[in-house]
Coordinates of C-alpha atoms and ligand atoms in Angstrom, one line a residue:
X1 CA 0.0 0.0 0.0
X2 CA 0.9 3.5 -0.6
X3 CA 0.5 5.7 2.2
X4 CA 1.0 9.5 1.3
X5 CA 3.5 11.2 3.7
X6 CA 0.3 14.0 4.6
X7 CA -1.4 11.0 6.4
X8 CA -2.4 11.9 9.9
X9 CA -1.6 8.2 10.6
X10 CA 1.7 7.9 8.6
X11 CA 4.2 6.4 10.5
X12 CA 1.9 4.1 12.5
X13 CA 0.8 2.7 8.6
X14 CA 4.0 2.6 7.9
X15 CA 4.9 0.6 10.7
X16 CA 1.8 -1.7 10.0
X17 CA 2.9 -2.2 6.6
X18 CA 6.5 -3.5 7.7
X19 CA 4.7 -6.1 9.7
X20 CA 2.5 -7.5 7.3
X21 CA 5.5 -7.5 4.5
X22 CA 7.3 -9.3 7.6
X23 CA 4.1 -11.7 7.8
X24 CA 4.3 -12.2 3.6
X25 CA 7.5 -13.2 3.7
X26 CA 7.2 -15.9 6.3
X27 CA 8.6 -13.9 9.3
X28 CA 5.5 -13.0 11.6
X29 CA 3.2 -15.4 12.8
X30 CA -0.3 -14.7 12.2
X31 CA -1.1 -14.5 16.0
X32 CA 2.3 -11.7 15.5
X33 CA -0.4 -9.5 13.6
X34 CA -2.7 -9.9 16.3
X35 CA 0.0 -9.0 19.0
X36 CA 0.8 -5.9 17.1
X37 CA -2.5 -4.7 16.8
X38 CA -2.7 -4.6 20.8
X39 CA 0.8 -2.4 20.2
X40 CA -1.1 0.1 18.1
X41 CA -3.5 0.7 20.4
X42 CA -1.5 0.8 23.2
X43 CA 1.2 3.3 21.2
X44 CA -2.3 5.3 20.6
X45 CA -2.8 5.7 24.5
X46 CA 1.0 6.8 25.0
X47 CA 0.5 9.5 22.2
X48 CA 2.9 8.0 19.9
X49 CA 5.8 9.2 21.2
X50 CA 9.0 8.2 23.7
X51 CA 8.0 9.5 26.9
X52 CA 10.2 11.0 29.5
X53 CA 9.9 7.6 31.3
X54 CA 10.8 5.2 28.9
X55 CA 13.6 7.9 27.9
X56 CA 15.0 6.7 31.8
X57 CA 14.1 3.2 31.4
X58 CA 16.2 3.7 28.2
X59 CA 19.2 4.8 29.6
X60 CA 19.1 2.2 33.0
X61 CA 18.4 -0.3 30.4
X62 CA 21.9 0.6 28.7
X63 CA 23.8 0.9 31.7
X64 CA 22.7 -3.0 32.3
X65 CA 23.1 -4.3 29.2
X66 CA 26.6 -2.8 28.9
X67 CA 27.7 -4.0 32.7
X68 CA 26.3 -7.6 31.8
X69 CA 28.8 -10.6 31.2
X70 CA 27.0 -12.3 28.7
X71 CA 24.4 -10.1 27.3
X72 CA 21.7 -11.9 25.1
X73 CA 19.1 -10.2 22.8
X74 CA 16.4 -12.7 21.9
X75 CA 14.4 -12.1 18.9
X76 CA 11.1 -13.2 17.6
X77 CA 9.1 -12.7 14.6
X78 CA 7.7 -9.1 15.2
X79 CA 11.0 -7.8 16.0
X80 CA 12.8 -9.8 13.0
X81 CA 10.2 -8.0 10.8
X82 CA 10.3 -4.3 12.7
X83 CA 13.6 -3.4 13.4
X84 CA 16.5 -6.2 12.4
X85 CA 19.1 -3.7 11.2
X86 CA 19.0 -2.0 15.1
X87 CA 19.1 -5.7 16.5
X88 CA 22.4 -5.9 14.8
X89 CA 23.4 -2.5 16.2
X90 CA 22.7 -3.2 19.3
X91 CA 24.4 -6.6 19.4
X92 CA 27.3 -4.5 18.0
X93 CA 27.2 -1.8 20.6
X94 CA 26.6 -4.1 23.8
X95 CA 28.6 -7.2 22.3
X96 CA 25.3 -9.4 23.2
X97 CA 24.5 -12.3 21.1
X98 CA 21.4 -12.5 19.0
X99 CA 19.1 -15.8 19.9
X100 CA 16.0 -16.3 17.9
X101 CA 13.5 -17.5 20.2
X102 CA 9.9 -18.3 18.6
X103 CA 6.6 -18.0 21.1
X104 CA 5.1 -20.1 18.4
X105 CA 7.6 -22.4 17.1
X106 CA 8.5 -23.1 13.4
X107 CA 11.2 -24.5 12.4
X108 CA 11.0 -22.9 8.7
X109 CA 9.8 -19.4 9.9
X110 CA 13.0 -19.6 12.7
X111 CA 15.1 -20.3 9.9
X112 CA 13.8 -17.3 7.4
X113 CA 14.4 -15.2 10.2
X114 CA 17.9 -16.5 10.9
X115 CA 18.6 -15.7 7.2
X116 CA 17.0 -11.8 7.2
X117 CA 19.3 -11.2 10.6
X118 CA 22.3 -12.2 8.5
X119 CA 21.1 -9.9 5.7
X120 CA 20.8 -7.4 8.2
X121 CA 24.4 -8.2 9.2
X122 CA 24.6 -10.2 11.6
X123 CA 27.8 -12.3 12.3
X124 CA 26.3 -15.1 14.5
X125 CA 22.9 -16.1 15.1
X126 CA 22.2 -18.2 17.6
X127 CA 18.9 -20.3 17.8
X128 CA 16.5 -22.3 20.5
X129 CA 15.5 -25.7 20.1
X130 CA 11.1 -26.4 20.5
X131 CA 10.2 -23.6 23.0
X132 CA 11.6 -22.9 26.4
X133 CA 14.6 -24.6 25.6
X134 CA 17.2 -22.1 25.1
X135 CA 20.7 -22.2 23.4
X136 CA 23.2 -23.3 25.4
X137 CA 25.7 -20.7 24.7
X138 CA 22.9 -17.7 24.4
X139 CA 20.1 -17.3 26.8
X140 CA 21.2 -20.8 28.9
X141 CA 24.4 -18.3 30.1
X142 CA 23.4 -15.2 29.8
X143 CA 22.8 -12.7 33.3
X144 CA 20.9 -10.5 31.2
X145 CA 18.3 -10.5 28.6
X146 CA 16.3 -8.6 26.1
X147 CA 13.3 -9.6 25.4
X148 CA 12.1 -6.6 22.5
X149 CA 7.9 -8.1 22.8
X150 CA 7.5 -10.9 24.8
X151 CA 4.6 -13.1 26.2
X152 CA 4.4 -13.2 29.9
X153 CA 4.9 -16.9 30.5
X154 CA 8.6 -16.5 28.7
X155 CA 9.3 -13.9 30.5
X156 CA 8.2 -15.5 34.2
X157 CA 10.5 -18.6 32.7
X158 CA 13.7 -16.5 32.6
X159 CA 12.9 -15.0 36.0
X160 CA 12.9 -18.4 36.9
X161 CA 16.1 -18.9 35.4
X162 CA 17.4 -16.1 37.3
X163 CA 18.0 -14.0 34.4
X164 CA 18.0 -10.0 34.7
X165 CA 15.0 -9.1 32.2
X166 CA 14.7 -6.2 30.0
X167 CA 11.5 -5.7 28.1
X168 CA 10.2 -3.4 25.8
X169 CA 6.2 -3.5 25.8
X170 CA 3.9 -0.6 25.0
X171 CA 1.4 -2.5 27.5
X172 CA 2.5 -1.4 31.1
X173 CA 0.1 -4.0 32.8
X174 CA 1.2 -7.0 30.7
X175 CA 2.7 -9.6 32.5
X176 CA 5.7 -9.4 30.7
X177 CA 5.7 -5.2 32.1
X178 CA 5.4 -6.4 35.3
X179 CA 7.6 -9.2 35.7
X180 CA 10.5 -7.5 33.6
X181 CA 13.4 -6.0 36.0
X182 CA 13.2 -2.7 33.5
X183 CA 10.1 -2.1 31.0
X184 CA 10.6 0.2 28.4
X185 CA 6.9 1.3 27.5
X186 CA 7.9 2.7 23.7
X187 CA 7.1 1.3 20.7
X188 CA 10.0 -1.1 19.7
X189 CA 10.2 1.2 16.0
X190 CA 11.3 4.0 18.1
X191 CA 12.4 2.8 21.6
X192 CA 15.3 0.3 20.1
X193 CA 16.8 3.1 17.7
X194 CA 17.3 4.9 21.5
X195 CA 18.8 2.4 23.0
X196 CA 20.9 1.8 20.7
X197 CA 22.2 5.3 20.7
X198 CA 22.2 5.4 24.6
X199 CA 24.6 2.1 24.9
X200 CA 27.2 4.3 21.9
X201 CA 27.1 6.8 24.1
X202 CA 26.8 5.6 27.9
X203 CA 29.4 3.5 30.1
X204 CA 28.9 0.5 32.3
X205 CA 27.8 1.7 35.9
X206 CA 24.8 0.9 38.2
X207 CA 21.5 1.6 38.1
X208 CA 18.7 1.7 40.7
X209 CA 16.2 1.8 38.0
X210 CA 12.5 1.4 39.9
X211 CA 10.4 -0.6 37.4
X212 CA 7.4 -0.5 39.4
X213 CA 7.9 3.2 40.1
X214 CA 8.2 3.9 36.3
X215 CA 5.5 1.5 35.5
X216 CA 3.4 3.6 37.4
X217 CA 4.4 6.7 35.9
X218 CA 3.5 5.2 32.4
X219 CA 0.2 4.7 33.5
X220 CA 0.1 8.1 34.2
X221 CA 1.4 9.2 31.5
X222 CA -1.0 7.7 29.8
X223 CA -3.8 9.3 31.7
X224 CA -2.2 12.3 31.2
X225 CA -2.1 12.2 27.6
X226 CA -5.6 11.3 27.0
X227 CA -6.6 14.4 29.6
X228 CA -4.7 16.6 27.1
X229 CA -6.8 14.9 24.3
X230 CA -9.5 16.1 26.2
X231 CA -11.4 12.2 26.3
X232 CA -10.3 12.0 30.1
X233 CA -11.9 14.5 32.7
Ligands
PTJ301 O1 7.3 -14.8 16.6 P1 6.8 -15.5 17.9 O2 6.3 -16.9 17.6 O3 7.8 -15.6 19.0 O4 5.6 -14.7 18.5 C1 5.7 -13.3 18.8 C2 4.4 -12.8 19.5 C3 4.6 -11.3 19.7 C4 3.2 -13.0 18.6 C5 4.3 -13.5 20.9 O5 5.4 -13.3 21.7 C6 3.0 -13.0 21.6 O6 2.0 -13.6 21.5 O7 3.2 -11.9 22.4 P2 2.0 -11.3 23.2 O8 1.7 -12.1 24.4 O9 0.9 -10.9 22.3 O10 2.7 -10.0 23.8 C7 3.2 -9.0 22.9 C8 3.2 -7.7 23.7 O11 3.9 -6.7 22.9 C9 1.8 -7.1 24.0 O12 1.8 -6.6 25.3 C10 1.8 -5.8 23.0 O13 1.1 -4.8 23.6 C11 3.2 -5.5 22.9 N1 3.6 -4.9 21.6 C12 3.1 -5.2 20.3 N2 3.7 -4.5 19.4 C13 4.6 -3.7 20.0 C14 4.5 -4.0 21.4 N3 5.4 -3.4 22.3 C15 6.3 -2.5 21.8 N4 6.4 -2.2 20.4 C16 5.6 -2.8 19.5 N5 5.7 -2.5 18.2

């Protein structure tokens, strides 16, 4: 579809579009359509934009991936299909391997999405085996993990694991929001091109990053948006 640059709704079109391309060439599962539709909306309610929370969960998410040992980014379908180029960045920046880990497995969509990461340019993918068993040099090892979209019971599974979480999810009352150690509430489009800048430019120190502080203050963000809108009193 051609979307003229004077839509009101351009860039979240736009977005849509690279998802279902991602879903024509065998990337995205269907139920990944699905699970990006609930994005949309939720990216409505945040106003479409990186808010001064997620700007913080950005830069304490940084600081943690680039103090981490062994670093792991795990990818799925959605973010194969939304942002692969800024996967490899990242991975770059933070020296974390890439793991494809699928929600819904297929062995023939794992290995499409194996191939576009190298196209992307990516030196080393790793892979899972059928879910919730994890590479045994990626996410098996890793202290810290990304987990760019994620459904809660993965998530709750590398809590178990003992794995510090870091999740991006435009839902603040998902599971995976609340069970992550930091959430960043931005849409992965913009949010991941941030990060990636942030880890360039930030060095390895701690953070006491508050998730259920800033969780909170997403909420109200949200709130506060829609008050602006005028559709809250
Ligand atoms: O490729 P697979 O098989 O691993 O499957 C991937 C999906 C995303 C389908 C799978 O992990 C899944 O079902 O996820 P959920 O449980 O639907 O959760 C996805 C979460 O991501 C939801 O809370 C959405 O609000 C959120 N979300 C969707 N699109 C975006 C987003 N968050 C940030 N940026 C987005 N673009």
């Amino acid at each position: 579809m051609n979307i003229p640059k004077s839509h009101p709704r351009f860039v979240s079109l736009s977005i849509r579009e690279k998802i279902v391309k991602g879903y024509n060439d065998g990337l995205v599962a269907k139920e990944g359509l699905l699970a990006h539709g609930r994005g949309e909306a939720f990216d409505y309610l945040v106003g479409e934009k990186t808010t001064k929370t997620a700007k913080a969960a950005i830069k304490a998410a940084a600081t943690k991936l680039l103090s981490a040992q062994n670093p792991v980014i795990s990818v799925n379908g959605n973010v194969a299909a939304l942002c692969p180029k800024e996967i490899v960045q990242l991975a770059e920046a933070t020296k974390a391997n890439i793991e494809v880990n699928l929600f819904y497995y297929d062995e023939a969509r794992k290995k499409k999405i194996e191939k576009s990461l190298k196209k992307a340019g990516a030196k080393q993918v790793l892979v899972d085996s059928p879910r919730c068993i994890v590479d045994k040099d990626g996410i098996f090892v890793a202290d810290v993990v990304l987990v760019p979209l994620e459904d809660g019971d993965r998530t709750e599974a590398l809590k178990k694991m003992g794995k510090t979480v870091i999740a991006f999810d435009l839902n603040p009352l998902s599971r995976t929001a609340q069970k992550a150690d930091i959430t960043i509430v931005d849409n992965v489009t913009r949010g991941m091109r941030l990060l990636v800048s942030a880890c360039k430019k930030s060095k390895p120190t701690k953070t006491n990053f508050n998730n259920r502080r800033a969780l909170s203050s997403a909420v109200s963000e949200i709130k506060n948006n829609l008050r602006r809108r005028g559709s809250l009193a």
